[in-house]
XYZ file of C-alpha atoms in Angstrom:
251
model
C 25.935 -16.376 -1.417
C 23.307 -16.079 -3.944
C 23.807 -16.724 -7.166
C 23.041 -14.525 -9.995
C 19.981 -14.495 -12.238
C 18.819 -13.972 -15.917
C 15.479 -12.901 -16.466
C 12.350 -11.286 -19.065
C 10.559 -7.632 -17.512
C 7.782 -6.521 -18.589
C 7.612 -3.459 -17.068
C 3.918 -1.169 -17.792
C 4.475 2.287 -19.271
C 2.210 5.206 -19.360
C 2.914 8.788 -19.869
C -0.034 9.951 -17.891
C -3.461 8.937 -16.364
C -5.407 9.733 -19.687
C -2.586 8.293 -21.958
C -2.936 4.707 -23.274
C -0.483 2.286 -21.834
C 1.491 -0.453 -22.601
C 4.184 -3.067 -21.513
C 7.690 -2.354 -22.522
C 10.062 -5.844 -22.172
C 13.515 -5.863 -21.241
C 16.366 -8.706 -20.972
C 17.909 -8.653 -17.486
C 21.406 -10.119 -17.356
C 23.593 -11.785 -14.198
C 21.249 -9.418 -11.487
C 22.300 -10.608 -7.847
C 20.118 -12.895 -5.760
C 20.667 -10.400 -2.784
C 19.487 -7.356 -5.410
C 16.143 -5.855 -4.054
C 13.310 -5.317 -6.110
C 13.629 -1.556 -6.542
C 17.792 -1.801 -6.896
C 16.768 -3.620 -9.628
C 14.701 -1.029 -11.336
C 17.201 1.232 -10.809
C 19.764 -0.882 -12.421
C 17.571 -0.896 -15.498
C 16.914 2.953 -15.288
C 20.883 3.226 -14.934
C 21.179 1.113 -18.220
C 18.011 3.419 -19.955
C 19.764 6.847 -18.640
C 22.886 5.527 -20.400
C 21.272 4.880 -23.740
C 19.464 8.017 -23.758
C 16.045 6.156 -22.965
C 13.710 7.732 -20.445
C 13.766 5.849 -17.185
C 10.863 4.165 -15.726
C 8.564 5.963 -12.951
C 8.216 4.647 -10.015
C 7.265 5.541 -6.568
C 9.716 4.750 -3.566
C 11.028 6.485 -0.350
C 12.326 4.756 2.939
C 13.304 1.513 1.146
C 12.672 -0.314 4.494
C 9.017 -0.934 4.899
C 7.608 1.633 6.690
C 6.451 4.145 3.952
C 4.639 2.038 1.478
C 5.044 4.184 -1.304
C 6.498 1.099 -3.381
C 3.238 0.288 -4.362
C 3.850 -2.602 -7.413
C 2.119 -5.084 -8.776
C 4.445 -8.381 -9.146
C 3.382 -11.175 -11.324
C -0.477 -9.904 -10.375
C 0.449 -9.786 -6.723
C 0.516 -6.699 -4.880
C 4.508 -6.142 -3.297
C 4.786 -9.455 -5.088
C 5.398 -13.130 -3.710
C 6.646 -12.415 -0.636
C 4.315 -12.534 2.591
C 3.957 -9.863 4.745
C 6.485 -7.465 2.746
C 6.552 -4.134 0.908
C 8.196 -4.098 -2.922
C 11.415 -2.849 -1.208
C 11.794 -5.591 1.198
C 11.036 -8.044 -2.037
C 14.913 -9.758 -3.386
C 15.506 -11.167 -6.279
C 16.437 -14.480 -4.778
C 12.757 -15.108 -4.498
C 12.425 -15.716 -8.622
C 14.085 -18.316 -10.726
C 16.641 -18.069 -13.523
C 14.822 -17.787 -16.708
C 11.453 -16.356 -15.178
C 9.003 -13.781 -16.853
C 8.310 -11.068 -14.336
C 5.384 -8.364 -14.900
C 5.449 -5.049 -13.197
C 2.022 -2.790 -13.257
C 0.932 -0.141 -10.912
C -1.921 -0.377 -8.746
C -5.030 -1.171 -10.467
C -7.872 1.075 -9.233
C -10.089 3.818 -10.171
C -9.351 5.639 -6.561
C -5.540 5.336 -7.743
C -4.853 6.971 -11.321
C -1.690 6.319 -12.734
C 0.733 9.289 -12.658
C 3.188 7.831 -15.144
C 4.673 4.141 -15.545
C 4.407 2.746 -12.231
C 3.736 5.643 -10.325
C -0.213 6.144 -9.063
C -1.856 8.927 -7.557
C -2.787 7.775 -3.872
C -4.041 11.168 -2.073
C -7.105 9.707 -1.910
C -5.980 7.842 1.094
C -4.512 11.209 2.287
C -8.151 12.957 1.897
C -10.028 9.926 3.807
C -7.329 10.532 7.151
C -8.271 14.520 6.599
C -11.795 13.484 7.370
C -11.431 12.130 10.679
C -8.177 10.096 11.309
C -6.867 12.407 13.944
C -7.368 13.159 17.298
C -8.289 16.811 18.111
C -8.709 16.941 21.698
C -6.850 19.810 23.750
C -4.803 18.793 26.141
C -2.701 20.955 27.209
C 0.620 20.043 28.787
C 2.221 16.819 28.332
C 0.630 14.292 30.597
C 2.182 11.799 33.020
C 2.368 8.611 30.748
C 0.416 6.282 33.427
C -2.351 8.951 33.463
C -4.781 7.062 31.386
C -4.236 3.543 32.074
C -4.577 1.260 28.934
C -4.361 -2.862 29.163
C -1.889 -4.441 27.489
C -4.050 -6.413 25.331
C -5.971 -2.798 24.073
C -3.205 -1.402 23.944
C -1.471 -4.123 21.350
C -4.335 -4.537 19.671
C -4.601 -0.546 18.433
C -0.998 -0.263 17.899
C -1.757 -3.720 15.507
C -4.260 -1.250 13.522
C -1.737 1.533 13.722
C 0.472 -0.587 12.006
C -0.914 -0.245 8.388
C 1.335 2.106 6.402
C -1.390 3.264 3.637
C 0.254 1.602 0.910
C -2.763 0.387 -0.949
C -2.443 -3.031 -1.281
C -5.471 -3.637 -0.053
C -7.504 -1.958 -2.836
C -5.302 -2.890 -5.174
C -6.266 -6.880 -4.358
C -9.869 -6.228 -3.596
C -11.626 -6.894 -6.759
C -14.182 -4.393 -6.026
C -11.358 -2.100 -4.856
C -12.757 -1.781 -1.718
C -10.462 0.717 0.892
C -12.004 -1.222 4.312
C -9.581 -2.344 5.460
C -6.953 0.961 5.445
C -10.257 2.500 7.015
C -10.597 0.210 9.339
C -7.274 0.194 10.475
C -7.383 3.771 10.853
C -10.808 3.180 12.654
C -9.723 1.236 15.176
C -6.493 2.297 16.584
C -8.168 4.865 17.748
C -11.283 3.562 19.009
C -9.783 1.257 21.321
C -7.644 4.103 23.075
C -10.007 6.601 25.637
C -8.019 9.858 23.713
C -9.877 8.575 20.454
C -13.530 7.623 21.714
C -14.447 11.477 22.336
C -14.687 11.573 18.616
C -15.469 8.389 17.884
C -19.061 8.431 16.067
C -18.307 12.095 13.935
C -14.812 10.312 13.006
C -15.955 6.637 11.474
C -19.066 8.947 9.828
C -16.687 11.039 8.006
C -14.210 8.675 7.330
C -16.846 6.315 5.537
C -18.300 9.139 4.209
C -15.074 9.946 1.993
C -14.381 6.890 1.239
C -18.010 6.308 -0.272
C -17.481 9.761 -2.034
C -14.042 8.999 -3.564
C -15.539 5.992 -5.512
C -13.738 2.798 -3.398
C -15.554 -0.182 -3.715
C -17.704 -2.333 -0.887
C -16.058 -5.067 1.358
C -17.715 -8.100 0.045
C -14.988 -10.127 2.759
C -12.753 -12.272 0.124
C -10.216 -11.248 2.839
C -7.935 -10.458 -0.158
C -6.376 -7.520 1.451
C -5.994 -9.271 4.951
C -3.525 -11.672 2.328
C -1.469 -9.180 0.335
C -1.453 -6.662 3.408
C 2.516 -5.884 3.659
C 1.777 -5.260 7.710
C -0.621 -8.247 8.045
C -3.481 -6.288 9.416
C -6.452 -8.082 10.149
C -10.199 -7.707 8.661
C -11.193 -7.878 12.459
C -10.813 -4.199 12.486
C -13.325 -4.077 9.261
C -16.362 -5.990 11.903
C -14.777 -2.974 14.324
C -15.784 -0.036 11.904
C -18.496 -1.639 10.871
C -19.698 -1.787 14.915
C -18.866 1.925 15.180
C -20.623 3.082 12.347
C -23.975 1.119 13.371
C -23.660 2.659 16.959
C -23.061 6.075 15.396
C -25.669 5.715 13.057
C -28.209 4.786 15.727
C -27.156 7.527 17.871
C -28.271 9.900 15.323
């Protein structure tokens, strides 16, 4: 059973993107190893509702990984210490009695803060409007063996399909670069025959927005590859840029 543990938070407050922020600190008493990182924001928000204190923003949905709205900075890490994990997945077990912990949002001119620990990420949303879709008619539902795929194409797109947008990778690029979610996007559908009908006008637009929403260039630290909750790969970032060369020649 895990044991319980005592801790300082310094949890970053802001009342709106053009407000000036700054780091509120709170003593955390006897929290449960087995506590995840979010149940124990909402134990202090709990404690701050109680006292008549406003609670601290923060963005969260599924609470098992898949959405990656739990976009937090940890100790300067994005989800935190743990590898290959969203915030939610992140327990408490994983710091030491006595610790400091920091909490921020995401750091990143593409991501304005909303409030506290809550940023603005419809930029992502506005880069798969540009051409993360497939819009090819097809009528009826076809037989599923009526494209064959290989097994190794076929793992490797659903490996890009696996990012969940969460952000982590801009938020650990230090030029807040958004290749790799672009990439990832890219990709899982330029491997499949449904996606390559599409495929220059798609990476075009896609890089396009990206360029326009003010992300940063891939300078390959492989940051994001490190923090990326799903452990994409910056293979996919040689992949778009290989599609955007061959669409740009084709022009």
């Amino acid at each position: 059973m895990d044991k319980n543990i005592s801790f300082t938070l310094n949890v970053w407050r802001q009342r709106g993107p053009k407000e000036k922020g700054y780091f509120d600190t709170f003593d955390m008493k006897d929290i449960p190893g087995d506590t995840s990182f979010l149940e124990m924001l909402d134990i202090l928000n709990e404690k701050l509702v109680n006292e008549g204190k406003e609670p601290i923003v923060f963005d969260h949905d599924c609470r098992e990984g898949i959405c990656g709205m739990c976009s937090l900075y940890v100790n300067g890490r994005p989800h935190g210490p743990a590898t290959g994990a969203t915030t939610c997945q992140l327990y408490m077990r994983r710091f030491n009695d006595g610790d400091t912990i920091t909490v921020e949002p995401w750091r990143s001119a593409a991501f304005p803060v909303i409030r506290d620990l809550m940023v603005d990420r419809t930029a992502f949303d506005k880069i798969q409007q540009a051409g993360g879709f497939v819009s090819i008619n097809t009528g009826g539902i076809p037989d599923a063996n009526a494209i064959p795929i290989g097994k190794d194409i076929a793992e490797e797109a659903m490996d890009a399909a696996a990012c969940i947008g969460c952000g982590a990778c801009v938020a650990a690029c230090k030029n807040g670069s958004a290749m790799l979610f672009v990439s990832a996007k890219v990709s899982q559908f330029a491997l499949l025959p449904q996606g390559k009908v599409e495929a220059a006008s798609r990476v075009k637009a896609m890089v396009a927005k990206m360029d326009e929403l003010g992300f940063g260039n891939c300078t390959n630290t492989r940051a994001c590859e490190a923090e990326c909750p799903k452990c994409v790969s910056i293979s996919n970032i040689a992949r778009l840029n290989r599609e955007f060369i061959k669409a740009k020649l084709a022009d």
